[in-house]
Short mmCIF file of C-alpha atoms in Angstrom, two decimals:
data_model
loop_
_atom_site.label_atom_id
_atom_site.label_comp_id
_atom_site.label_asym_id
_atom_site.label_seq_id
_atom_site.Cartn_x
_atom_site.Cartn_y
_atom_site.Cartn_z
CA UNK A 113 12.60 4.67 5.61
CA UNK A 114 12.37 8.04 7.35
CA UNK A 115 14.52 7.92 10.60
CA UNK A 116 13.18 9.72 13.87
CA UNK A 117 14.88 12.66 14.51
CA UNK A 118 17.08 12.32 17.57
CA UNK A 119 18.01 15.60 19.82
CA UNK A 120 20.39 14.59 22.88
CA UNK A 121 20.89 17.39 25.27
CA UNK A 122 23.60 17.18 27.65
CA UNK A 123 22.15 17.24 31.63
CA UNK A 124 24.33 18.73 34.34
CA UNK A 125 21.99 18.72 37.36
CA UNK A 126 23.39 15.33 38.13
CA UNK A 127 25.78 14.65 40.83
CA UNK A 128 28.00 12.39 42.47
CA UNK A 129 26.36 11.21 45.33
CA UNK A 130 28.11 12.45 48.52
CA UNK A 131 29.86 14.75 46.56
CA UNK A 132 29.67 18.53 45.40
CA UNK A 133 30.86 18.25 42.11
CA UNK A 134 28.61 17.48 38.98
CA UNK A 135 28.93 14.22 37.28
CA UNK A 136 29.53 13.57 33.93
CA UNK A 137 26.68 14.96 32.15
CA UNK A 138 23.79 12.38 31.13
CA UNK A 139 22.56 12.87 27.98
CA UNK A 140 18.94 13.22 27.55
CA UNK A 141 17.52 11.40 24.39
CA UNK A 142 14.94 12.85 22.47
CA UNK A 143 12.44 11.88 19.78
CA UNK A 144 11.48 14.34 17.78
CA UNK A 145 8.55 13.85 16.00
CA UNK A 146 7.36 15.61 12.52
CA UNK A 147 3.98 16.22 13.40
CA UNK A 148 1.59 13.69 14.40
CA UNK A 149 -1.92 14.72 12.70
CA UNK A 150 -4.17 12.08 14.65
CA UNK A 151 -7.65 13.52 12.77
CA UNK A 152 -5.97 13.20 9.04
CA UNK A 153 -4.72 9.43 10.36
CA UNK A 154 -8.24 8.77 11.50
CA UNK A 155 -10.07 9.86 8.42
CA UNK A 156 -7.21 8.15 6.57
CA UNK A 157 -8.09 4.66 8.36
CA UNK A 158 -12.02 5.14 8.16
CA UNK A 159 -10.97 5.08 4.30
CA UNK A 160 -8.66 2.25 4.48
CA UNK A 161 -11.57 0.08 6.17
CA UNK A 162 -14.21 1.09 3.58
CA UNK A 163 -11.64 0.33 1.20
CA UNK A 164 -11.68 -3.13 2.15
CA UNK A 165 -15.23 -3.71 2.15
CA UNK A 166 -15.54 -2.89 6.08
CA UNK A 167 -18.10 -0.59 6.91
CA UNK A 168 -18.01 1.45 10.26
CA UNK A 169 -21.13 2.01 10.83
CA UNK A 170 -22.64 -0.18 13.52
CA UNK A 171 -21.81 1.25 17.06
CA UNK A 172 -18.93 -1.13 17.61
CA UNK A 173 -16.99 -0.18 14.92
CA UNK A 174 -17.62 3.40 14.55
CA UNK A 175 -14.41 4.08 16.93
CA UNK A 176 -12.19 2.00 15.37
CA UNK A 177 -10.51 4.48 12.88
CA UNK A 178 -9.77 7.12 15.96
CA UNK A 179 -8.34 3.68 17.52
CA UNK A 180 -6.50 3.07 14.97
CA UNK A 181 -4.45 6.03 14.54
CA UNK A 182 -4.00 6.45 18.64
CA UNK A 183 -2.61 2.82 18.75
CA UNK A 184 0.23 3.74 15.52
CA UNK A 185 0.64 6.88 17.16
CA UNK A 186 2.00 5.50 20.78
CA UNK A 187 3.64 2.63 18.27
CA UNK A 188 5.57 5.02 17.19
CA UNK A 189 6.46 7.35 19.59
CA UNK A 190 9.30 6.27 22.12
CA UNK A 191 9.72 7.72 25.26
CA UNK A 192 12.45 10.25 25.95
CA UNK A 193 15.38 9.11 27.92
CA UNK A 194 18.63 9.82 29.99
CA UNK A 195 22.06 8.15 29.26
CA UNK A 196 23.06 7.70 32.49
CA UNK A 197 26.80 6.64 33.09
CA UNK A 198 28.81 5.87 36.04
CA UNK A 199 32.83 5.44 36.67
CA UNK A 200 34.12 1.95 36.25
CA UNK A 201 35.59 2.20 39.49
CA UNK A 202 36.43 -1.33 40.08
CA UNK A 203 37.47 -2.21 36.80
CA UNK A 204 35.04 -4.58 35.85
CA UNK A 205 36.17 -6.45 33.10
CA UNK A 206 33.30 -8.90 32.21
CA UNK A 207 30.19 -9.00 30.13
CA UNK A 208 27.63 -7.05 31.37
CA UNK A 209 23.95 -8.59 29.92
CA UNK A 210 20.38 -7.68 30.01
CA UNK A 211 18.62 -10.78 29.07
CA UNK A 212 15.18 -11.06 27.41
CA UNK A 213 14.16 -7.35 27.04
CA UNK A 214 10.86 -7.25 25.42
CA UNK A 215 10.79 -6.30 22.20
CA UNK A 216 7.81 -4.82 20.02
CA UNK A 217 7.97 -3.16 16.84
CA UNK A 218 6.28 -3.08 12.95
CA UNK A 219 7.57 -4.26 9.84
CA UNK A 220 7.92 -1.90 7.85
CA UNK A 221 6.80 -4.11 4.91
CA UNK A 222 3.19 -4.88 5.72
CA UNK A 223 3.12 -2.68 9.04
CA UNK A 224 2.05 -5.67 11.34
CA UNK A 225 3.74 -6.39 14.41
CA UNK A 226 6.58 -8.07 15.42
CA UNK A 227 7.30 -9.24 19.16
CA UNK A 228 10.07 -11.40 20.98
CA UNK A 229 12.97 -10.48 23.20
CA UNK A 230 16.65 -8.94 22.74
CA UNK A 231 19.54 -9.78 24.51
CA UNK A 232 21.59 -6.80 24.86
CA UNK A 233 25.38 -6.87 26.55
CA UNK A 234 28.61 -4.75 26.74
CA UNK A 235 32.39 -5.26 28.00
CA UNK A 236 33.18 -2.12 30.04
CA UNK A 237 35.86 0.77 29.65
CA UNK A 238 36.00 3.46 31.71
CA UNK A 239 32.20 3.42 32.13
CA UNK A 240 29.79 1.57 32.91
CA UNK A 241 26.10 1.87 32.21
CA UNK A 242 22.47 2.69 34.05
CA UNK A 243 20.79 -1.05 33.18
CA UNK A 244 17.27 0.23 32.73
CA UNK A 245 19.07 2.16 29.46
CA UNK A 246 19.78 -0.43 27.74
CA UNK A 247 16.01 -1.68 27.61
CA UNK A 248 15.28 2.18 26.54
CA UNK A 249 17.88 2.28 23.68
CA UNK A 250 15.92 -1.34 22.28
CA UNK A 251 12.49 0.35 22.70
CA UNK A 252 13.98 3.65 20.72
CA UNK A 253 14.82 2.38 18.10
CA UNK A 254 11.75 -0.06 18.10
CA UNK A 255 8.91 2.60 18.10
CA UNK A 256 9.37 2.76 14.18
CA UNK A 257 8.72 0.78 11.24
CA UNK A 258 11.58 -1.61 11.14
CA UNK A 259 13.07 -4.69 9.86
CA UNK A 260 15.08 -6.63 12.59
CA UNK A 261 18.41 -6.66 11.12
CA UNK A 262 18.43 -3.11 11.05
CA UNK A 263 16.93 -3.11 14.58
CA UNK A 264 19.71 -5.55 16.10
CA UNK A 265 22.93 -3.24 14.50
CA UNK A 266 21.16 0.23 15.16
CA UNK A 267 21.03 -0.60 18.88
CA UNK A 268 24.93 -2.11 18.67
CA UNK A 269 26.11 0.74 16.99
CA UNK A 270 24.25 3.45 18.90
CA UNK A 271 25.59 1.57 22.44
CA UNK A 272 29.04 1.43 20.82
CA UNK A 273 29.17 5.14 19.81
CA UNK A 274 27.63 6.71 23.48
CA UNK A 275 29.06 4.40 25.96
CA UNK A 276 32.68 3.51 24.55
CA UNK A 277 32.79 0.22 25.51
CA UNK A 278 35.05 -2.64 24.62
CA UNK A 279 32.67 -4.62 23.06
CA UNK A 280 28.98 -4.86 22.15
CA UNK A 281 26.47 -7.61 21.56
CA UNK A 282 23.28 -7.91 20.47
CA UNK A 283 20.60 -10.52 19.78
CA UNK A 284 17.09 -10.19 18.93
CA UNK A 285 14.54 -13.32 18.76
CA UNK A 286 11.24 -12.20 17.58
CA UNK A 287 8.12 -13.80 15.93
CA UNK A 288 6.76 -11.82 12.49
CA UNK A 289 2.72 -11.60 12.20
CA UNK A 290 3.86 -11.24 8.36
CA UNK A 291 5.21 -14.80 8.62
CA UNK A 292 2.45 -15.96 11.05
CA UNK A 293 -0.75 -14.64 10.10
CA UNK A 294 -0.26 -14.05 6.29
CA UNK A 295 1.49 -15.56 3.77
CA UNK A 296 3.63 -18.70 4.17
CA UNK A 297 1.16 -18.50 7.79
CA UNK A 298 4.57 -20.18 9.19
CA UNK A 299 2.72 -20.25 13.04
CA UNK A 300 5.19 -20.51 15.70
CA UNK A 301 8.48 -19.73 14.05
CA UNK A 302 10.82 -17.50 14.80
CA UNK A 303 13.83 -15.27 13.35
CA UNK A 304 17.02 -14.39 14.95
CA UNK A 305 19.48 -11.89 14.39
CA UNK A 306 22.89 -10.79 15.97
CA UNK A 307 25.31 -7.87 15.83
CA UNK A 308 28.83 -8.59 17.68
CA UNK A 309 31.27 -5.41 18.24
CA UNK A 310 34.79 -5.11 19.31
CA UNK A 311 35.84 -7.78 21.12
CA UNK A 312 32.72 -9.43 21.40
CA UNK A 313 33.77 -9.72 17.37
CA UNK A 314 37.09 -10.03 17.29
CA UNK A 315 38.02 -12.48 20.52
CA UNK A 316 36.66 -15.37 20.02
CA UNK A 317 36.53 -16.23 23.92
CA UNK A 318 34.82 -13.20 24.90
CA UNK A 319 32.31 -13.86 21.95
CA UNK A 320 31.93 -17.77 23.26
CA UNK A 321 31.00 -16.50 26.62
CA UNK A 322 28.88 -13.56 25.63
CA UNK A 323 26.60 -16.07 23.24
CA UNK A 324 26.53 -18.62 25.49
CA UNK A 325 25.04 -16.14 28.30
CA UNK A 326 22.33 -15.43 25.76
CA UNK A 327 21.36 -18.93 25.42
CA UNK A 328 22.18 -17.93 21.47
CA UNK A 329 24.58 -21.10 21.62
CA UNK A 330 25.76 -24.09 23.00
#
């Protein structure tokens, strides 16, 4: 699989507020894409279609190539982002979650769809993070053709290496239209998939309590 490229910029135009002096800079995530040729993707799905015995023709379906290739497109392109961190000040010392963060993305085996939600949580250090980001690091690395293992650590390990923290978690539940609609046509199920960091790994209290805040166990 070809990874997006990432550029992350450092920002410096942010400051304390009340203060005069610049806060530590934010950094400002950036897909960079190879070159997104929508009129060879739509020419490309036109022949796709008629490959399949669907002709385009009638007035209803004579857009659906240029469709196609808008819908992949904005599938795969996330939106850029700033990192924004703050001081620990108070020393906060418990999990910090984001619960049920939508998650859509394509398997990267059949390129169908798959949606559900990720639970996504850190133990502070020094800082502590903007909560919106941690929905825009899921949706990141989501705007790509993925499996959801690879999903679930990308996002732990990414969090882990930015922010610092003590400890990351991360769970993803999400239902596979290659499991639903095709194949074993397994309607309704779903898969799951974890990545524990740090102490959320290692202590097995801190690991209890983050899981059990998920609703991942009992």
């Amino acid at each position: 699989m070809t990874e997006h490229p990432v550029r992350t910029t450092a920002r410096t135009d942010l400051l304390h507020e009340g203060a005069g002096t610049p806060a530590r800079p934010a950094l400002r995530v950036v897909h960079e894409p190879e070159g997104i040729d929508l009129a060879a993707a739509e020419a490309a799905a036109a022949r796709f279609l008629e490959a399949l015995g669907i002709s385009t023709a009638s007035e209803s379906l004579r857009g659906t190539p240029g469709r196609m290739a808008r819908a992949y497109a904005e599938l795969f392109s996330p939106r850029p982002f700033d990192l924004t961190t703050f001081p620990n000040d108070e020393g906060y010392d418990e999990p910090v979650l984001a619960r049920r963060v939508p998650v859509r993305s394509v398997c990267e085996h059949h390129l169908l769809p798959f949606v559900g939600t990720a639970h996504v949580g850190y133990l502070p250090g020094a800082r502590i993070l903007g909560l919106s980001k941690l929905a825009r690091v899921v949706e990141y690395f989501a705007c790509r053709p993925q499996v959801q293992e690879r999903l679930t650590k990308q996002v732990a390990d990414w969090l882990q290496t930015h922010l610092e923290p003590k400890g990351v978690g991360v769970v993803i539940e999400a239902e596979h239209c290659c499991m639903t609609l095709r194949g074993v046509q397994a309607t309704g199920s779903s898969t799951m998939t974890s990545t524990l960091l740090g102490l959320l790994r290692s202590d097995a209290r801190s690991r209890s309590e983050f899981l059990a805040l998920t609703g991942a166990a009992v």
